[in-house]
Coordinates of C-alpha atoms in Angstrom, one line a residue:
M1 CA 29.0 80.6 173.2
P2 CA 30.7 79.5 176.4
A3 CA 29.7 81.3 179.5
A4 CA 33.2 82.6 180.1
M5 CA 33.1 84.3 176.7
V6 CA 29.7 85.9 177.4
D7 CA 31.0 87.2 180.7
Q8 CA 34.0 88.7 179.0
I9 CA 31.8 90.3 176.3
K10 CA 29.5 91.8 179.0
W11 CA 32.5 93.1 180.9
I12 CA 33.9 94.8 177.8
A13 CA 30.5 96.2 177.0
E14 CA 30.2 97.7 180.5
K15 CA 33.7 99.1 180.3
R16 CA 33.0 100.8 177.0
G17 CA 29.5 101.9 177.9
E18 CA 28.0 100.0 175.0
T19 CA 25.3 97.4 174.6
V20 CA 26.4 93.7 174.3
S21 CA 25.3 93.6 170.7
D22 CA 27.4 96.7 169.8
T23 CA 30.4 95.1 171.5
V24 CA 29.8 91.9 169.6
R25 CA 29.7 93.8 166.3
N26 CA 32.9 95.7 167.1
L27 CA 34.7 92.5 168.0
I28 CA 33.5 90.8 164.8
N29 CA 34.6 93.8 162.7
K30 CA 38.1 93.8 164.4
A31 CA 38.5 90.1 163.8
L32 CA 37.5 90.4 160.1
A33 CA 39.8 93.4 159.7
E34 CA 42.7 91.4 161.3
R35 CA 42.0 88.5 158.9
V36 CA 42.0 90.9 155.9
Y37 CA 45.2 92.4 157.2
E38 CA 46.8 89.0 157.4
K39 CA 45.7 88.1 153.9
N40 CA 47.0 91.4 152.5
T41 CA 50.3 90.9 154.3
E42 CA 50.7 87.5 152.7
L43 CA 50.0 89.0 149.3
L44 CA 52.3 92.0 149.8
T45 CA 55.0 89.6 151.0
K46 CA 54.8 87.6 147.8
V47 CA 54.8 90.7 145.6
V48 CA 57.8 92.3 147.5
R49 CA 59.7 89.0 147.3
Q50 CA 59.1 88.7 143.5
Q51 CA 60.2 92.3 143.0
V52 CA 63.3 92.0 145.1
E53 CA 64.3 88.7 143.4
A54 CA 63.8 90.4 140.0
A55 CA 65.9 93.4 141.0
I56 CA 68.7 91.1 142.3
K57 CA 68.7 89.0 139.2
S58 CA 69.0 92.1 137.0
Y59 CA 72.4 92.9 138.7
V60 CA 73.8 89.4 138.6
I61 CA 76.7 89.0 136.1
F62 CA 75.6 85.6 135.0
P63 CA 71.7 85.6 135.1
S64 CA 71.5 81.9 134.3
L65 CA 72.5 80.8 137.7
D66 CA 70.5 77.6 137.4
N67 CA 73.1 76.2 135.0
T68 CA 76.1 76.1 137.4
E69 CA 78.4 74.3 135.0
R70 CA 78.1 76.9 132.4
T71 CA 78.8 79.8 134.8
V72 CA 81.9 78.0 136.2
R73 CA 83.3 77.6 132.7
L74 CA 82.6 81.3 131.9
V75 CA 84.2 82.4 135.1
D76 CA 87.3 80.2 134.3
Q77 CA 87.6 81.7 130.8
V78 CA 87.3 85.2 132.2
F79 CA 89.9 84.5 134.9
D80 CA 92.3 82.9 132.4
R81 CA 92.1 86.0 130.2
R82 CA 92.7 88.3 133.0
V83 CA 95.7 86.3 134.2
S84 CA 97.2 86.0 130.7
L85 CA 96.9 89.8 130.2
S86 CA 98.8 90.5 133.4
R87 CA 101.6 88.0 132.9
E88 CA 104.9 89.1 131.3
N89 CA 106.1 87.2 128.4
R90 CA 108.5 84.5 129.7
D91 CA 110.3 84.2 126.4
N92 CA 111.4 87.9 126.7
N93 CA 112.7 87.3 130.3
L94 CA 114.9 84.5 129.0
L95 CA 116.6 86.7 126.4
S96 CA 117.4 89.5 128.8

């Protein structure tokens, strides 16, 4: 270990009132716990992302968003139907 690191460990040990070996053990345990926390965070992030994506996809009108051409055609068909339902018959307007 570098001399500066040994001096820092000794200073921490004196501050805590511990032996140097106890301080080294505590520092190693903290480092391992932090690494485990980082790994768990990565795993939890993946799981949460998958669950959120699944929830969002379940509320999408057209779940097959990968096929953009098909969804556009379906949207056009739905739009045309709605417009045709709301239009008045032009033939009737000519007669009146």
